[in-house]
PDB file of C-alpha atoms in Angstrom:
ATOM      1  CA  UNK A   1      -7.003 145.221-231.317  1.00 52.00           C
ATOM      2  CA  UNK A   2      -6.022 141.733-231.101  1.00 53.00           C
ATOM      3  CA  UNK A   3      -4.478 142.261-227.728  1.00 53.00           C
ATOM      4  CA  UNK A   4      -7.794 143.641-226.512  1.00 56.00           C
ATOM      5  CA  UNK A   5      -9.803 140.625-228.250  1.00 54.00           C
ATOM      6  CA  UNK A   6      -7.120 137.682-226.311  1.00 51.00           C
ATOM      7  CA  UNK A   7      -7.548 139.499-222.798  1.00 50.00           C
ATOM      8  CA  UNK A   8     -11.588 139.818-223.969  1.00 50.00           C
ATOM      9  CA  UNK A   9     -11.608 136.120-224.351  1.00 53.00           C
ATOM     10  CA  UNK A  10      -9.099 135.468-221.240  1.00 54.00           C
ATOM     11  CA  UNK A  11     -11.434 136.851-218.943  1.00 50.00           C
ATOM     12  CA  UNK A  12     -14.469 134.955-220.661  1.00 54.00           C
ATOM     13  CA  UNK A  13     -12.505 131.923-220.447  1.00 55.00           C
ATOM     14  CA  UNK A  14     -11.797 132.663-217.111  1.00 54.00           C
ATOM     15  CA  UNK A  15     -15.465 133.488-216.171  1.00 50.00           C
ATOM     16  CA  UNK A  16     -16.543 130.129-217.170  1.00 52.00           C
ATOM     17  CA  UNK A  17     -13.951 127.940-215.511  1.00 53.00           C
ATOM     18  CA  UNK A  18     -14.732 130.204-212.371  1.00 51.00           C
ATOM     19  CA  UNK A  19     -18.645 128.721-212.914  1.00 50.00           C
ATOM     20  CA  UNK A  20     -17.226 125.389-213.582  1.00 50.00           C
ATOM     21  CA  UNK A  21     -15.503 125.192-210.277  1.00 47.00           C
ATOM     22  CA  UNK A  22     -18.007 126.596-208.006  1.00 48.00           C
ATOM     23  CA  UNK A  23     -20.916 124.119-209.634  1.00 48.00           C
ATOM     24  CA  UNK A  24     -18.063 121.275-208.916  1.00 48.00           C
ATOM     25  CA  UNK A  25     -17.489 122.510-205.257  1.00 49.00           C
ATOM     26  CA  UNK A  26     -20.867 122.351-204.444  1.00 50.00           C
ATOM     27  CA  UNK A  27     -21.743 118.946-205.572  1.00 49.00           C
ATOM     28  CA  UNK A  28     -17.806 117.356-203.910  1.00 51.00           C
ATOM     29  CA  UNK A  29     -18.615 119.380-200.888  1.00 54.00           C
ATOM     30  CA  UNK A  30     -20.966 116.396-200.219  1.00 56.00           C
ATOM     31  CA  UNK A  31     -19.133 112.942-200.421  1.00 53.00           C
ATOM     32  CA  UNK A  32     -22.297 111.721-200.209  1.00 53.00           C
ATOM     33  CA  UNK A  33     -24.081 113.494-203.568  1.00 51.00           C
ATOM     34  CA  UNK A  34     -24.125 110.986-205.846  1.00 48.00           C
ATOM     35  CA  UNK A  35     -26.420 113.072-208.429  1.00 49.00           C
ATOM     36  CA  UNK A  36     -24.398 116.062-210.131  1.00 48.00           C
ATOM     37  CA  UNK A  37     -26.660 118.694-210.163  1.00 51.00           C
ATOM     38  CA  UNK A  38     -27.280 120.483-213.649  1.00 53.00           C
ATOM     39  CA  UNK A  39     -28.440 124.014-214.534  1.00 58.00           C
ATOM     40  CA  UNK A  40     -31.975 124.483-215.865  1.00 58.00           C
ATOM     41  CA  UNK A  41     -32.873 127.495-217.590  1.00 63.00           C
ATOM     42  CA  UNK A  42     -36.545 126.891-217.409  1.00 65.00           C
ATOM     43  CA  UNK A  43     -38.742 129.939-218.824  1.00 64.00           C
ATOM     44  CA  UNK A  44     -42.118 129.920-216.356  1.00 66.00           C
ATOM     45  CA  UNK A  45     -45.272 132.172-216.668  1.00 64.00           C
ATOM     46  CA  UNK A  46     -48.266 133.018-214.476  1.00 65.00           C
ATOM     47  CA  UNK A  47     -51.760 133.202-215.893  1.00 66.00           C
ATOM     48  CA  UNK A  48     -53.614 136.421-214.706  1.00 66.00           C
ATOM     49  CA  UNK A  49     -57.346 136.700-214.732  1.00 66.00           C
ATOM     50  CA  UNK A  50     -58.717 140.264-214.049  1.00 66.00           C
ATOM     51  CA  UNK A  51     -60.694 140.329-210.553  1.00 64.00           C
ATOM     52  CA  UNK A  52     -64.389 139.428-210.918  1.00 64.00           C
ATOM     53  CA  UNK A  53     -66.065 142.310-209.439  1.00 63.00           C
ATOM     54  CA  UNK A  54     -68.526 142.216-207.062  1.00 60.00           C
ATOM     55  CA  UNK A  55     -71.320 145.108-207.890  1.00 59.00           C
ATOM     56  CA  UNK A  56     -74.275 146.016-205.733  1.00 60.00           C
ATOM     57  CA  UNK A  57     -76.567 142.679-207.811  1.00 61.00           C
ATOM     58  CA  UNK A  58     -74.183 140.305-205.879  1.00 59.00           C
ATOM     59  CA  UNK A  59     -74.972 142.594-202.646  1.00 63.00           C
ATOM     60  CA  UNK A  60     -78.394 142.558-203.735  1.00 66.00           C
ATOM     61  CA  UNK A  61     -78.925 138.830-204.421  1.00 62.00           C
ATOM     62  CA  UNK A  62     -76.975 137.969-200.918  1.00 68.00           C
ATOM     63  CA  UNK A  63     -79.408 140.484-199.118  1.00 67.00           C
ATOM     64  CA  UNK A  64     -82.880 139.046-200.557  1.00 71.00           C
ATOM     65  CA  UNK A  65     -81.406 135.523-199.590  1.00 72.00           C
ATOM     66  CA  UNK A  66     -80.872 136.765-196.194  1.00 74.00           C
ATOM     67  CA  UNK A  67     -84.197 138.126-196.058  1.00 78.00           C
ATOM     68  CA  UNK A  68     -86.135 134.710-197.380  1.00 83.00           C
ATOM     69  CA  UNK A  69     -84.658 132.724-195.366  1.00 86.00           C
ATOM     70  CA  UNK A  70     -85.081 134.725-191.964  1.00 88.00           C
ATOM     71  CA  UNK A  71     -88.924 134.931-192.825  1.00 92.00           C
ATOM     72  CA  UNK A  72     -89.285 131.205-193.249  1.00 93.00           C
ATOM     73  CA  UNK A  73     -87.265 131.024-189.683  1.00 93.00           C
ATOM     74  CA  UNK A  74     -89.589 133.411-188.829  1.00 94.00           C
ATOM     75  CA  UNK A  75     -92.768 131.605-189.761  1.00 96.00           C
ATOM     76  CA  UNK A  76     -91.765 128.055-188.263  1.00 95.00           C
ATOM     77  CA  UNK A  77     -91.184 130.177-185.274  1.00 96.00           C
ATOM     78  CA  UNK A  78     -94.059 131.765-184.936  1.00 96.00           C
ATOM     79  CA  UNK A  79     -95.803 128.060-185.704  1.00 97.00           C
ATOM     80  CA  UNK A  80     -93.567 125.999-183.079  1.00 96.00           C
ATOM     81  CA  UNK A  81     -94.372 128.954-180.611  1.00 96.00           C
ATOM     82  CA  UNK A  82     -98.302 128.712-181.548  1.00 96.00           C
ATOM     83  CA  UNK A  83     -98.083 125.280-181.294  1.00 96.00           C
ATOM     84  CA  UNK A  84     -96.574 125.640-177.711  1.00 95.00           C
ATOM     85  CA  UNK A  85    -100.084 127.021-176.513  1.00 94.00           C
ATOM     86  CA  UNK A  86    -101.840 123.544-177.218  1.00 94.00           C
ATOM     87  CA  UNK A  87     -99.230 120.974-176.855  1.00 93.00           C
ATOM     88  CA  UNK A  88     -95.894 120.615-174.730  1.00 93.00           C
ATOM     89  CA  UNK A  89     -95.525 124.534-173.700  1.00 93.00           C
ATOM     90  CA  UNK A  90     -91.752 124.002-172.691  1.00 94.00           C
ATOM     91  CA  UNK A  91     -90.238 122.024-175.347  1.00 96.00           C
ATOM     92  CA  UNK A  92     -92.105 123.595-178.351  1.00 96.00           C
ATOM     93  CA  UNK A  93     -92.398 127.423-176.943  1.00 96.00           C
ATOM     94  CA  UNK A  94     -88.697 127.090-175.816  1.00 96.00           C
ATOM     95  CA  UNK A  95     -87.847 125.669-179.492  1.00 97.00           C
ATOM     96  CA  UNK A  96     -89.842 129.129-181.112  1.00 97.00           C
ATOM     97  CA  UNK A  97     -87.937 131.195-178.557  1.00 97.00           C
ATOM     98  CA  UNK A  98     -84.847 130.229-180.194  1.00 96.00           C
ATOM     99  CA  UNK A  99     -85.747 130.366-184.088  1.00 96.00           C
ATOM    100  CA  UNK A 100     -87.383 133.393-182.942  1.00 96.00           C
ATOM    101  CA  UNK A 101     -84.170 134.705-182.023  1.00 96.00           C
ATOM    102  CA  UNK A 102     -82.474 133.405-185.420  1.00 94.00           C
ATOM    103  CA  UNK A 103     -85.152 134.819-187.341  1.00 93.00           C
ATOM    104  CA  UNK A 104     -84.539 138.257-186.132  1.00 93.00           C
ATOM    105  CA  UNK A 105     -80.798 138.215-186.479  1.00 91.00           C
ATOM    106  CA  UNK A 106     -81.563 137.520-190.342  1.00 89.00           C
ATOM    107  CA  UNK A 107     -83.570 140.112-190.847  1.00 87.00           C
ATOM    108  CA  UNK A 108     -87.331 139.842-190.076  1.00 90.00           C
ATOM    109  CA  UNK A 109     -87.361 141.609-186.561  1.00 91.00           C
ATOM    110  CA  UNK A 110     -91.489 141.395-186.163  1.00 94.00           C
ATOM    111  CA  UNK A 111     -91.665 137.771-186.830  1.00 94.00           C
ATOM    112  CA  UNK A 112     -88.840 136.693-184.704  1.00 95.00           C
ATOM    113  CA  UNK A 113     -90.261 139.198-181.969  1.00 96.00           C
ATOM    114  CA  UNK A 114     -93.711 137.728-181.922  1.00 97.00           C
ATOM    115  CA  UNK A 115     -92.763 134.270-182.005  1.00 97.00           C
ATOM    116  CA  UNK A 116     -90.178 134.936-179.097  1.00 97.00           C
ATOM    117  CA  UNK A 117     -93.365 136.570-176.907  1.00 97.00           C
ATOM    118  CA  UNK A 118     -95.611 134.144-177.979  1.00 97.00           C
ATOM    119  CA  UNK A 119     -92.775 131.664-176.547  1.00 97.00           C
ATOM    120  CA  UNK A 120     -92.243 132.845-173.468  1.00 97.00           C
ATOM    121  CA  UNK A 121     -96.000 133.425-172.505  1.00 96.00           C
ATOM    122  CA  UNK A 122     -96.498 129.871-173.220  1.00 96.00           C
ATOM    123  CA  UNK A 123     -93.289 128.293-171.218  1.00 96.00           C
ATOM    124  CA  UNK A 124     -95.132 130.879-168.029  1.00 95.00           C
ATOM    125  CA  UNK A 125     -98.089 129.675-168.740  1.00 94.00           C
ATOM    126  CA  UNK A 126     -97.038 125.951-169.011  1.00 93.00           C
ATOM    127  CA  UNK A 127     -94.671 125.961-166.183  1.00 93.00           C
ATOM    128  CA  UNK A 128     -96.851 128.485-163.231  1.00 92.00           C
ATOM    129  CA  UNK A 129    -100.545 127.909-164.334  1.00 89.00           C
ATOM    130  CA  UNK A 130    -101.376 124.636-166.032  1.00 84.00           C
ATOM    131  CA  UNK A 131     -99.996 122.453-163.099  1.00 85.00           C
ATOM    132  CA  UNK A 132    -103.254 124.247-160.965  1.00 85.00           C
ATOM    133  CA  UNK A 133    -105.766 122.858-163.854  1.00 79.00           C
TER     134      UNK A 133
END
């Protein structure tokens, strides 16, 4: 039993001059390494949250934000293009043409429509028969 215990401890010993080497190898491999480098056995954890989960209110809310903001596009587009019947056709119906166009893509298609006609008959108006007045 004691035989077994020596060669037990022989190849411990052994082990741990074998470690001892190596870490001095790597740090004379470098003349330049002035810093002997040391082991850290650092324990390190990760906190975990569980995933916030987005339900059909977040859909919800994001879709009725959508919505308010394309009408009041849609309104000032319908103005600006209203507004283009009285006072500088071009710039003002060409300015509800384009809101007109936001308007729709957010989600009020009959506002954005009518202010994009109401637009463009005032630009054709403006352009081909006010200059004859």
């Amino acid at each position: 039993m004691d035989n077994e215990r020596r060669k037990n401890d022989s190849v411990n010993q052994d082990l741990q001059n074998i470690d001892i080497y190596h870490d001095y190898i790597k740090v004379n491999d470098n003349p330049e390494a002035e810093v002997v480098q040391n082991k850290y056995n650092e324990e390190t954890a990760a906190e975990l949250t569980t995933p916030m989960a987005l339900g059909s209110d977040f859909e919800r809310d994001t879709a009725e934000e959508t919505n308010a903001s394309g009408r009041i596009l849609g309104y000032s587009a319908l103005a600006l293009s209203i507004l283009s019947l009285f006072i500088v056709p071009v710039l003002f119906g060409a300015a509800g043409i384009v809101l007109g166009f936001v308007a729709r893509r957010r989600g009020t298609d009959a506002l954005g429509t009518w202010a994009i006609g109401i637009g463009a008959v005032s630009i054709i108006v403006g352009i081909f028969v006010l200059p004859f007045f």
